[in-house]
Amino acid sequence: MEVLKGLHKPAMRALVEAIHAEQGLMPSFYWPQDLLGAELATAEAIGVFEGEVLTGFVLYRETPDVWEISLVATHPQFRRRGFMEHLWSI
């Protein structure tokens, strides 16, 4: 697990593109490039890696009382392997 910074943005974009390539721009995961770019510019991010490969990430904002989660994404090739369970268990 790692806090994601600006240098990770291309990998985050590629991961979202892989999801869109598999399922399209569905209402349950609607992140066109302009909306994704705005969210990447304003939200905090934490990611999970397998080696050097970003397998999933969460975009969030920390408020005084709660965390607002705007995006949870797992690369299609890495689903059902427990990466997000590991992230949420910390």
XYZ file of N, CA, C and O in Angstrom:
360
model
N 0.843 -1.161 0.000
C 0.000 0.000 0.000
C 0.894 1.232 0.000
O 1.935 1.243 0.642
N 0.425 2.262 -0.712
C 1.254 3.452 -0.845
C 0.375 4.673 -1.098
O -0.637 4.582 -1.808
N 0.756 5.809 -0.533
C 0.096 7.068 -0.860
C 0.510 7.421 -2.282
O 1.698 7.392 -2.618
N -0.469 7.726 -3.123
C -0.187 8.031 -4.520
C -0.031 9.529 -4.711
O -0.762 10.319 -4.120
N 0.917 9.892 -5.548
C 1.234 11.293 -5.826
C 1.095 11.555 -7.326
O 0.667 10.695 -8.083
N 1.536 12.722 -7.743
C 1.442 13.119 -9.149
C 2.088 12.151 -10.117
O 1.572 11.903 -11.203
N 3.206 11.557 -9.728
C 3.893 10.636 -10.635
C 3.085 9.351 -10.881
O 3.339 8.637 -11.836
N 2.102 9.082 -10.045
C 1.253 7.904 -10.213
C 0.034 8.168 -11.090
O -0.686 7.225 -11.443
N -0.219 9.425 -11.438
C -1.430 9.753 -12.194
C -1.536 9.004 -13.522
O -2.621 8.531 -13.866
N -0.466 8.846 -14.295
C -0.608 8.066 -15.530
C -1.054 6.622 -15.273
O -1.880 6.083 -16.019
N -0.547 6.013 -14.212
C -0.947 4.636 -13.886
C -2.408 4.592 -13.436
O -3.134 3.649 -13.768
N -2.850 5.612 -12.696
C -4.251 5.660 -12.276
C -5.167 5.839 -13.481
O -6.196 5.175 -13.601
N -4.782 6.719 -14.399
C -5.570 6.914 -15.626
C -5.624 5.622 -16.445
O -6.678 5.244 -16.945
N -4.490 4.949 -16.568
C -4.440 3.702 -17.344
C -5.321 2.631 -16.711
O -5.992 1.863 -17.420
N -5.345 2.573 -15.391
C -6.180 1.599 -14.707
C -7.667 1.875 -14.981
O -8.436 0.964 -15.296
N -8.078 3.140 -14.899
C -9.467 3.501 -15.195
C -9.787 3.204 -16.659
O -10.860 2.686 -16.979
N -8.862 3.468 -17.566
C -9.069 3.156 -18.984
C -9.244 1.656 -19.197
O -10.046 1.226 -20.026
N -8.514 0.829 -18.449
C -8.651 -0.625 -18.561
C -10.049 -1.066 -18.113
O -10.650 -1.960 -18.723
N -10.570 -0.430 -17.075
C -11.928 -0.744 -16.625
C -12.934 -0.336 -17.693
O -13.841 -1.100 -18.036
N -12.774 0.854 -18.270
C -13.682 1.302 -19.319
C -13.578 0.416 -20.556
O -14.597 0.160 -21.210
N -12.386 -0.051 -20.880
C -12.226 -0.930 -22.042
C -12.991 -2.237 -21.838
O -13.535 -2.802 -22.786
N -13.047 -2.692 -20.601
C -13.742 -3.941 -20.302
C -15.254 -3.768 -20.225
O -16.003 -4.600 -20.716
N -15.721 -2.688 -19.600
C -17.157 -2.570 -19.355
C -17.806 -1.319 -19.924
O -19.005 -1.145 -19.804
N -17.039 -0.411 -20.521
C -17.599 0.820 -21.050
C -17.822 1.851 -19.955
O -17.477 1.648 -18.800
N -18.424 2.974 -20.349
C -18.732 4.051 -19.400
C -20.106 3.776 -18.797
O -21.099 4.366 -19.175
N -20.161 2.875 -17.876
C -21.417 2.510 -17.232
C -21.766 3.527 -16.149
O -20.868 4.137 -15.559
N -23.056 3.705 -15.855
C -23.440 4.646 -14.791
C -22.798 4.315 -13.441
O -22.507 5.214 -12.664
N -22.535 3.053 -13.179
C -21.937 2.680 -11.895
C -20.437 2.985 -11.829
O -19.852 2.973 -10.751
N -19.826 3.235 -12.979
C -18.399 3.594 -13.015
C -18.202 4.552 -14.179
O -17.702 4.192 -15.237
N -18.654 5.785 -13.991
C -18.628 6.790 -15.053
C -17.524 7.792 -14.779
O -17.686 8.717 -13.976
N -16.372 7.591 -15.411
C -15.227 8.467 -15.209
C -14.597 8.855 -16.548
O -13.513 8.393 -16.897
N -15.267 9.742 -17.318
C -14.616 10.243 -18.539
C -13.358 11.024 -18.153
O -13.201 11.455 -17.010
N -12.464 11.218 -19.095
C -11.155 11.803 -18.814
C -11.220 13.166 -18.127
O -10.436 13.439 -17.223
N -12.153 14.031 -18.539
C -12.208 15.363 -17.918
C -12.640 15.280 -16.453
O -12.059 15.931 -15.586
N -13.621 14.455 -16.163
C -14.077 14.284 -14.781
C -12.999 13.612 -13.926
O -12.738 14.016 -12.799
N -12.337 12.601 -14.496
C -11.255 11.923 -13.785
C -10.110 12.890 -13.505
O -9.560 12.916 -12.398
N -9.748 13.705 -14.484
C -8.668 14.673 -14.301
C -8.947 15.643 -13.178
O -8.074 15.937 -12.358
N -10.184 16.129 -13.114
C -10.554 17.053 -12.045
C -10.492 16.362 -10.680
O -10.024 16.955 -9.705
N -10.923 15.125 -10.623
C -10.902 14.391 -9.352
C -9.471 14.079 -8.917
O -9.127 14.207 -7.742
N -8.624 13.700 -9.858
C -7.218 13.426 -9.533
C -6.507 14.680 -9.024
O -5.591 14.592 -8.212
N -6.948 15.845 -9.511
C -6.307 17.102 -9.113
C -6.699 17.534 -7.702
O -5.949 18.279 -7.056
N -7.850 17.067 -7.200
C -8.331 17.588 -5.921
C -8.402 16.554 -4.797
O -8.468 16.935 -3.633
N -8.404 15.281 -5.118
C -8.573 14.247 -4.093
C -7.230 13.657 -3.676
O -6.239 13.747 -4.406
N -7.208 13.067 -2.505
C -6.070 12.285 -2.040
C -6.214 10.876 -2.613
O -7.322 10.436 -2.940
N -5.112 10.147 -2.710
C -5.176 8.799 -3.281
C -4.271 7.844 -2.514
O -3.192 8.215 -2.054
N -4.746 6.621 -2.410
C -3.953 5.547 -1.822
C -4.092 4.349 -2.756
O -5.167 4.110 -3.311
N -3.000 3.639 -2.974
C -3.027 2.552 -3.944
C -2.410 1.273 -3.420
O -1.683 1.270 -2.429
N -2.718 0.208 -4.121
C -2.195 -1.115 -3.812
C -1.410 -1.591 -5.032
O -1.857 -1.431 -6.173
N -0.266 -2.181 -4.781
C 0.623 -2.619 -5.856
C 0.914 -4.107 -5.754
O 0.932 -4.667 -4.660
N 1.162 -4.705 -6.904
C 1.772 -6.031 -6.966
C 3.089 -5.816 -7.697
O 3.094 -5.555 -8.903
N 4.165 -5.848 -6.950
C 5.451 -5.453 -7.523
C 5.395 -3.979 -7.859
O 5.076 -3.148 -7.023
N 5.644 -3.638 -9.099
C 5.609 -2.253 -9.564
C 4.279 -1.879 -10.195
O 4.086 -0.736 -10.606
N 3.348 -2.816 -10.282
C 2.088 -2.609 -10.995
C 1.009 -2.114 -10.033
O 0.731 -2.761 -9.018
N 0.386 -0.984 -10.366
C -0.740 -0.474 -9.592
C -1.946 -1.369 -9.878
O -2.422 -1.440 -11.006
N -2.412 -2.072 -8.858
C -3.531 -3.002 -9.050
C -4.867 -2.375 -8.678
O -5.907 -2.818 -9.163
N -4.845 -1.364 -7.829
C -6.080 -0.693 -7.447
C -5.787 0.562 -6.650
O -4.678 0.736 -6.150
N -6.797 1.430 -6.560
C -6.617 2.654 -5.786
C -7.958 3.196 -5.334
O -9.014 2.823 -5.850
N -7.895 4.089 -4.362
C -9.054 4.783 -3.823
C -8.747 6.276 -3.840
O -7.660 6.692 -3.432
N -9.708 7.070 -4.315
C -9.620 8.522 -4.214
C -10.548 8.959 -3.092
O -11.684 8.479 -2.996
N -10.072 9.876 -2.249
C -10.870 10.283 -1.094
C -10.523 11.705 -0.663
O -9.496 12.263 -1.057
N -11.404 12.243 0.155
C -11.166 13.511 0.834
C -11.404 13.278 2.317
O -12.372 12.631 2.696
N -10.537 13.829 3.106
C -10.686 13.704 4.559
C -11.359 14.967 5.087
O -10.866 16.076 4.890
N -12.503 14.780 5.718
C -13.222 15.892 6.328
C -13.135 15.718 7.843
O -12.687 14.674 8.312
N -13.560 16.701 8.620
C -13.429 16.573 10.074
C -14.090 15.321 10.667
O -13.568 14.739 11.604
N -15.219 14.913 10.116
C -15.948 13.797 10.709
C -15.866 12.484 9.939
O -16.070 11.418 10.523
N -15.631 12.559 8.656
C -15.675 11.347 7.817
C -14.678 11.459 6.672
O -14.145 12.524 6.397
N -14.471 10.347 6.011
C -13.746 10.338 4.745
C -14.782 10.244 3.643
O -15.665 9.386 3.683
N -14.679 11.115 2.654
C -15.548 11.063 1.492
C -14.803 10.284 0.400
O -13.752 10.719 -0.064
N -15.312 9.141 0.038
C -14.670 8.300 -0.984
C -15.346 8.551 -2.312
O -16.567 8.382 -2.444
N -14.565 8.980 -3.307
C -15.138 9.304 -4.607
C -14.910 8.227 -5.649
O -15.678 8.131 -6.610
N -13.876 7.421 -5.492
C -13.572 6.416 -6.511
C -12.836 5.244 -5.887
O -11.873 5.436 -5.148
N -13.309 4.052 -6.201
C -12.631 2.807 -5.826
C -12.452 2.034 -7.123
O -13.432 1.767 -7.826
N -11.215 1.700 -7.463
C -10.952 1.045 -8.743
C -9.932 -0.078 -8.579
O -8.906 0.103 -7.934
N -10.241 -1.216 -9.187
C -9.317 -2.350 -9.248
C -9.140 -2.730 -10.708
O -10.127 -2.862 -11.442
N -7.897 -2.902 -11.127
C -7.639 -3.309 -12.512
C -8.328 -4.643 -12.781
O -8.264 -5.552 -11.940
N -8.999 -4.785 -13.934
C -9.714 -6.030 -14.233
C -8.856 -7.292 -14.112
O -9.363 -8.345 -13.709
N -7.583 -7.207 -14.426
C -6.711 -8.391 -14.348
C -6.371 -8.788 -12.912
O -5.845 -9.873 -12.688
N -6.682 -7.924 -11.952
C -6.298 -8.192 -10.560
C -7.497 -8.297 -9.615
O -7.328 -8.279 -8.404
N -8.679 -8.426 -10.174
C -9.869 -8.553 -9.333
C -9.910 -9.908 -8.636
O -9.345 -10.884 -9.103
N -10.593 -9.910 -7.494
C -10.848 -11.126 -6.714
C -9.569 -11.762 -6.159
O -9.479 -12.965 -5.986
N -8.574 -10.917 -5.883
C -7.328 -11.403 -5.289
C -7.090 -10.842 -3.891
O -6.048 -11.067 -3.301
N -8.036 -10.053 -3.396
C -7.935 -9.533 -2.037
C -7.155 -8.242 -1.881
O -6.870 -7.833 -0.753
N -6.804 -7.570 -2.985
C -6.018 -6.336 -2.865
C -6.778 -5.249 -2.121
O -6.232 -4.586 -1.245
N -8.053 -5.061 -2.434
C -8.837 -4.030 -1.755
C -9.140 -4.433 -0.312
O -9.186 -3.574 0.563
N -9.306 -5.703 -0.048
C -9.481 -6.143 1.338
C -8.273 -5.746 2.168
O -8.404 -5.291 3.298
N -7.091 -5.911 1.593
C -5.865 -5.528 2.289
C -5.871 -4.012 2.552
O -5.538 -3.573 3.651
N -6.261 -3.233 1.573
C -6.281 -1.791 1.724
C -7.265 -1.371 2.812
O -6.944 -0.541 3.650
N -8.439 -1.953 2.843
C -9.458 -1.562 3.821
C -9.162 -2.101 5.225
O -9.699 -1.602 6.197
N -8.320 -3.093 5.333
C -8.032 -3.669 6.653
C -7.031 -2.843 7.460
O -6.811 -3.110 8.627
N -6.426 -1.871 6.833
C -5.393 -1.072 7.500
C -6.002 0.113 8.210
O -6.952 0.654 7.911
